CSV table of C-alpha atoms and ligand atoms in Angstrom, one decimal:
chain,number,residue,atom,x,y,z
A,1076,MET,CA,-12.2,-1.7,29.9
A,1077,PRO,CA,-12.1,-1.2,26.1
A,1078,SER,CA,-11.4,-4.6,24.5
A,1079,SER,CA,-8.3,-5.2,22.2
A,1080,PRO,CA,-8.8,-4.2,18.6
A,1081,PHE,CA,-8.6,-6.9,15.9
A,1082,LEU,CA,-6.0,-5.6,13.4
A,1083,ILE,CA,-5.4,-6.7,9.8
A,1084,VAL,CA,-2.0,-6.1,8.5
A,1085,ALA,CA,-1.3,-6.4,4.7
A,1086,ILE,CA,2.3,-6.9,3.5
A,1087,ASP,CA,2.8,-6.9,-0.2
A,1088,GLY,CA,6.0,-6.9,-2.2
A,1089,GLY,CA,8.0,-8.7,-5.0
A,1090,ALA,CA,9.5,-12.2,-5.0
A,1091,ALA,CA,12.1,-12.8,-2.2
A,1092,SER,CA,11.6,-9.2,-0.8
A,1093,GLY,CA,11.6,-10.6,2.8
A,1094,LYS,CA,7.7,-10.7,3.2
A,1095,SER,CA,7.8,-14.2,4.7
A,1096,SER,CA,10.4,-13.8,7.3
A,1097,THR,CA,8.9,-10.3,8.3
A,1098,SER,CA,5.3,-11.6,8.5
A,1099,ARG,CA,6.3,-14.6,10.6
A,1100,THR,CA,8.2,-12.4,13.2
A,1101,LEU,CA,5.3,-10.0,13.4
A,1102,SER,CA,2.9,-12.9,13.9
A,1103,GLU,CA,4.9,-14.2,16.9
A,1104,ARG,CA,5.5,-10.6,18.3
A,1105,PHE,CA,1.8,-9.7,18.2
A,1106,HIS,CA,0.0,-13.2,18.2
A,1107,LEU,CA,-1.5,-12.6,14.7
A,1108,LEU,CA,-2.4,-15.4,12.5
A,1109,HIS,CA,0.0,-15.6,9.5
A,1110,ALA,CA,-1.5,-16.1,5.9
A,1111,ASP,CA,1.2,-16.5,3.2
A,1112,THR,CA,-1.0,-16.2,0.0
A,1113,GLY,CA,2.2,-17.1,-2.1
A,1114,SER,CA,1.9,-20.6,-0.6
A,1115,TYR,CA,-1.8,-20.6,-1.6
A,1116,TYR,CA,-1.0,-19.8,-5.2
A,1117,ARG,CA,1.8,-22.4,-5.0
A,1118,ALA,CA,-0.5,-25.2,-3.7
A,1119,VAL,CA,-3.0,-24.5,-6.5
A,1120,THR,CA,-0.1,-24.7,-9.0
A,1121,ALA,CA,1.2,-27.9,-7.6
A,1122,GLU,CA,-2.3,-29.2,-7.8
A,1123,LEU,CA,-2.7,-28.2,-11.5
A,1124,LEU,CA,0.6,-29.6,-12.4
A,1125,ARG,CA,-0.2,-32.9,-10.7
A,1126,ARG,CA,-3.4,-32.9,-13.0
A,1127,HIS,CA,-1.3,-32.1,-16.0
A,1128,VAL,CA,-3.3,-28.8,-16.6
A,1129,THR,CA,-1.3,-26.1,-18.6
A,1130,PRO,CA,-1.9,-22.3,-18.1
A,1131,GLU,CA,-3.1,-22.2,-21.8
A,1132,ASP,CA,-5.9,-24.6,-21.0
A,1133,ILE,CA,-8.4,-22.4,-19.2
A,1134,ASN,CA,-11.2,-24.9,-19.3
A,1135,GLY,CA,-9.0,-27.4,-17.7
A,1136,VAL,CA,-7.9,-25.1,-15.1
A,1137,GLU,CA,-11.5,-24.1,-14.4
A,1138,ALA,CA,-12.5,-27.9,-14.2
A,1139,ALA,CA,-9.8,-28.6,-11.7
A,1140,LEU,CA,-10.7,-25.7,-9.5
A,1141,ALA,CA,-14.2,-26.7,-9.5
A,1142,ALA,CA,-13.0,-30.1,-8.2
A,1143,VAL,CA,-11.1,-29.1,-5.2
A,1144,THR,CA,-12.4,-27.6,-2.0
A,1145,PHE,CA,-10.1,-25.0,0.0
A,1146,THR,CA,-9.9,-25.4,3.7
A,1147,THR,CA,-7.4,-24.2,6.5
A,1148,ARG,CA,-5.3,-25.9,8.9
A,1149,VAL,CA,-3.8,-23.6,11.6
A,1150,THR,CA,-0.5,-24.8,12.5
A,1151,GLY,CA,1.0,-22.9,15.4
A,1152,ARG,CA,0.3,-19.3,14.0
A,1153,ASN,CA,0.2,-20.2,10.3
A,1154,ALA,CA,-2.8,-20.6,8.3
A,1155,GLU,CA,-2.0,-23.4,5.8
A,1156,ILE,CA,-4.2,-24.1,2.9
A,1157,GLU,CA,-5.7,-27.6,2.4
A,1158,LEU,CA,-7.0,-28.7,-1.1
A,1159,SER,CA,-9.8,-31.2,-0.6
A,1160,GLY,CA,-8.7,-31.9,2.9
A,1161,HIS,CA,-4.9,-32.5,2.3
A,1162,THR,CA,-2.0,-30.1,2.7
A,1163,ILE,CA,0.7,-30.1,0.0
A,1164,PRO,CA,4.3,-30.7,1.3
A,1165,ASP,CA,6.5,-27.6,1.5
A,1166,THR,CA,9.1,-29.4,-0.6
A,1167,GLU,CA,6.6,-29.6,-3.5
A,1168,ILE,CA,5.3,-26.2,-3.2
A,1169,ARG,CA,8.9,-24.7,-3.1
A,1170,SER,CA,10.1,-26.9,-5.9
A,1171,ALA,CA,11.8,-25.4,-8.9
A,1172,GLU,CA,9.0,-26.6,-11.0
A,1173,VAL,CA,6.2,-25.0,-9.0
A,1174,THR,CA,8.4,-21.9,-8.9
A,1175,ALA,CA,8.9,-21.7,-12.5
A,1176,HIS,CA,4.9,-22.1,-13.2
A,1177,VAL,CA,3.3,-20.3,-10.4
A,1178,ALA,CA,3.2,-16.7,-11.9
A,1179,ARG,CA,1.7,-17.9,-15.1
A,1180,PHE,CA,-1.0,-19.7,-13.2
A,1181,ALA,CA,-1.6,-16.9,-10.7
A,1182,ALA,CA,-2.2,-14.6,-13.6
A,1183,ILE,CA,-5.3,-16.4,-14.6
A,1184,PRO,CA,-8.6,-14.7,-13.3
A,1185,ALA,CA,-10.3,-18.1,-12.5
A,1186,VAL,CA,-7.3,-18.9,-10.2
A,1187,ARG,CA,-7.6,-15.4,-8.5
A,1188,ALA,CA,-11.5,-15.5,-8.3
A,1189,ALA,CA,-11.1,-19.0,-6.7
A,1190,LEU,CA,-8.8,-17.8,-3.9
A,1191,LEU,CA,-10.5,-14.5,-3.3
A,1192,ASP,CA,-13.1,-15.2,-0.6
A,1193,TYR,CA,-10.9,-18.0,0.8
A,1194,GLN,CA,-8.3,-15.5,1.6
A,1195,ARG,CA,-10.6,-12.9,3.0
A,1196,GLY,CA,-12.1,-15.7,5.2
A,1197,GLN,CA,-8.8,-16.1,7.1
A,1198,ALA,CA,-9.8,-13.0,9.2
A,1199,ASP,CA,-12.7,-15.0,10.5
A,1200,THR,CA,-10.4,-18.0,11.1
A,1201,ALA,CA,-8.1,-15.6,13.1
A,1202,ARG,CA,-11.0,-14.3,15.2
A,1203,ARG,CA,-12.3,-17.7,15.7
A,1204,ASP,CA,-9.0,-19.1,17.1
A,1205,GLY,CA,-8.4,-16.0,19.4
A,1206,PHE,CA,-5.7,-14.4,17.4
A,1207,ARG,CA,-5.1,-10.5,17.9
A,1208,GLY,CA,-5.4,-10.0,14.3
A,1209,LEU,CA,-4.1,-11.2,10.8
A,1210,VAL,CA,-0.9,-10.5,9.0
A,1211,MET,CA,-1.5,-11.6,5.2
A,1212,GLU,CA,1.4,-11.4,2.7
A,1213,GLY,CA,1.2,-11.5,-1.0
A,1214,ARG,CA,0.9,-9.2,-4.1
A,1215,ASP,CA,-2.6,-7.8,-4.0
A,1216,ILE,CA,-3.4,-7.9,-0.1
A,1217,GLY,CA,-3.6,-4.2,0.3
A,1218,SER,CA,-5.3,-3.5,-3.0
A,1219,LYS,CA,-7.7,-6.4,-3.5
A,1220,ILE,CA,-8.1,-8.6,-0.6
A,1221,PHE,CA,-8.1,-6.2,2.4
A,1222,PRO,CA,-8.1,-2.6,0.8
A,1223,ASP,CA,-9.5,-1.5,4.4
A,1224,ALA,CA,-6.5,-3.2,6.2
A,1225,ASP,CA,-5.5,-1.4,9.4
A,1226,PHE,CA,-1.9,-1.3,7.9
A,1227,ARG,CA,-0.9,-1.6,4.4
A,1228,PHE,CA,2.9,-2.1,3.8
A,1229,PHE,CA,5.0,-2.8,0.5
A,1230,LEU,CA,8.4,-4.3,0.8
A,1231,PHE,CA,10.7,-3.6,-1.6
A,1232,ALA,CA,14.4,-5.0,-2.2
A,1233,ASP,CA,16.8,-4.5,-5.0
A,1234,PRO,CA,16.4,-7.4,-7.5
A,1235,VAL,CA,20.2,-8.2,-7.4
A,1236,GLU,CA,20.0,-8.7,-3.5
A,1237,ARG,CA,16.9,-10.7,-4.0
A,1238,ALA,CA,18.3,-13.0,-6.2
A,1239,ARG,CA,21.3,-13.4,-3.9
A,1240,ARG,CA,19.0,-14.2,-1.1
A,1241,ARG,CA,17.2,-16.9,-2.9
A,1242,GLU,CA,20.6,-18.4,-3.9
A,1243,GLN,CA,21.8,-18.4,-0.2
A,1244,GLN,CA,18.6,-20.3,0.4
A,1245,GLY,CA,19.7,-23.0,-2.2
A,1246,LEU,CA,16.5,-22.1,-4.2
A,1247,GLN,CA,16.1,-21.7,-7.9
A,1248,ASP,CA,14.2,-18.5,-8.6
A,1249,GLN,CA,14.0,-16.0,-11.3
A,1250,VAL,CA,12.8,-13.3,-9.1
A,1251,ALA,CA,13.0,-10.5,-11.9
A,1252,LYS,CA,11.1,-12.6,-14.4
A,1253,ARG,CA,8.3,-13.3,-11.8
A,1254,ASP,CA,8.0,-9.8,-10.9
A,1255,THR,CA,7.4,-8.9,-14.5
A,1256,LEU,CA,4.6,-11.3,-14.6
A,1257,ASP,CA,3.2,-9.9,-11.4
A,1258,SER,CA,3.9,-6.4,-12.3
A,1259,GLN,CA,0.5,-4.8,-12.5
A,1260,ARG,CA,-0.6,-6.5,-9.2
A,1261,LEU,CA,2.6,-5.0,-7.6
A,1262,GLN,CA,1.9,-1.6,-8.9
A,1263,GLU,CA,-1.6,-1.7,-7.6
A,1264,SER,CA,-0.7,-2.8,-4.1
A,1265,LEU,CA,2.0,-0.3,-3.9
A,1266,GLN,CA,-0.6,2.6,-4.3
A,1267,GLY,CA,-1.4,4.1,-0.8
A,1268,ALA,CA,0.9,1.5,1.0
A,1269,VAL,CA,3.9,2.4,3.4
A,1270,LEU,CA,6.9,1.6,1.3
A,1271,ILE,CA,9.9,0.1,3.0
A,1272,ASP,CA,13.1,-0.5,1.2
A,1273,GLY,CA,14.8,-3.4,2.9
A,1274,THR,CA,17.7,-3.7,0.4
A,1275,HIS,CA,20.3,-2.6,3.1
A,1276,LEU,CA,18.3,-3.3,6.3
A,1277,THR,CA,18.4,-6.5,8.5
A,1278,LEU,CA,15.2,-8.5,8.9
A,1279,ALA,CA,15.1,-6.9,12.6
A,1280,GLU,CA,15.2,-3.4,11.3
A,1281,VAL,CA,12.5,-4.2,8.7
A,1282,VAL,CA,10.3,-5.8,11.5
A,1283,ASP,CA,11.0,-3.0,14.0
A,1284,THR,CA,9.8,-0.4,11.4
A,1285,ILE,CA,6.5,-2.3,10.6
A,1286,ALA,CA,5.9,-3.2,14.4
A,1287,ALA,CA,6.2,0.4,15.6
A,1288,PRO,CA,2.8,1.6,14.4
A,1289,ILE,CA,1.2,-1.8,15.2
A,1290,ALA,CA,2.4,-1.7,18.9
A,1291,ALA,CA,1.2,1.8,19.2
A,1292,LYS,CA,-2.2,1.1,18.0
A,1293,PHE,CA,-2.7,-1.8,20.2
A,1294,ALA,CA,-1.3,0.3,23.2
A,1295,SER,CA,-3.8,3.0,22.5
A,1296,ALA,CA,-6.8,0.8,22.4
B,51,LIG,O1,5.2,-15.0,-2.5
B,51,LIG,P1,5.6,-16.1,-3.6
B,51,LIG,O2,6.9,-15.9,-4.3
B,51,LIG,O3,5.7,-17.6,-2.7
B,51,LIG,O4,4.4,-16.2,-4.5
B,51,LIG,C1,4.5,-17.1,-5.5
B,51,LIG,C2,3.7,-16.5,-6.7
B,51,LIG,O5,2.3,-16.4,-6.4
B,51,LIG,C3,4.1,-15.2,-7.2
B,51,LIG,O6,5.0,-15.2,-8.4
B,51,LIG,C4,2.8,-14.5,-7.7
B,51,LIG,C5,1.7,-15.1,-7.0
B,51,LIG,N1,1.0,-14.4,-6.0
B,51,LIG,C6,0.0,-13.7,-6.4
B,51,LIG,O7,-0.2,-13.5,-7.7
B,51,LIG,N2,-0.8,-13.0,-5.5
B,51,LIG,C7,-0.6,-13.1,-4.2
B,51,LIG,N3,-1.4,-12.5,-3.2
B,51,LIG,C8,0.4,-14.0,-3.8
B,51,LIG,C9,1.3,-14.5,-4.7
């Protein structure tokens, strides 16, 4: 009997485009490890802010990065980042302060380089822990982290709708401003990806659209 394939699903898209809810639901449906790379950039930002490092201080950023190690704690189906053995609380990584700074820190090449191999390594974590694959969400997953992913999706949603979603969640977030800072990465990850406009779709509809080809691939194995 052929063994089930191990599938890598890349989901890129702008701030508040529905990536996290979609990825979480897919991880449950197919027993995939879920890696939210935005939370990794947020954790690094929180650490840099704790150390009072500014995005202009590249030497300070590099020194801080050299002083921390990145490991993973798998909680349920979620691959959480640990910095020197500790996770950073969700309240801190989702705080207004981290949200306001994260795109600036994420634009620094040293920050991106520090997370590159770590993110690729999540495929090994998923295999080791018996998952059927990995669903990774972010801005450059299909372009830089896993350009050979089995599936590459790009989630789009109208900025007005995205700002409304964040407000409903009680979160302060200038989604359009962050997208401007992230725009080059977004352009690159859009190339060759399947584009899904979720502006007028429910979460269930977005998930069903993405899930159909994944289910077909598992079924054909
Ligand atoms: O998905 P999010 O909004 O939580 O991401 C937070 C920030 O991290 C976002 O403004 C850009 C950055 N990011 C990135 O540059 N590359 C990724 N793969 C994921 C996030």
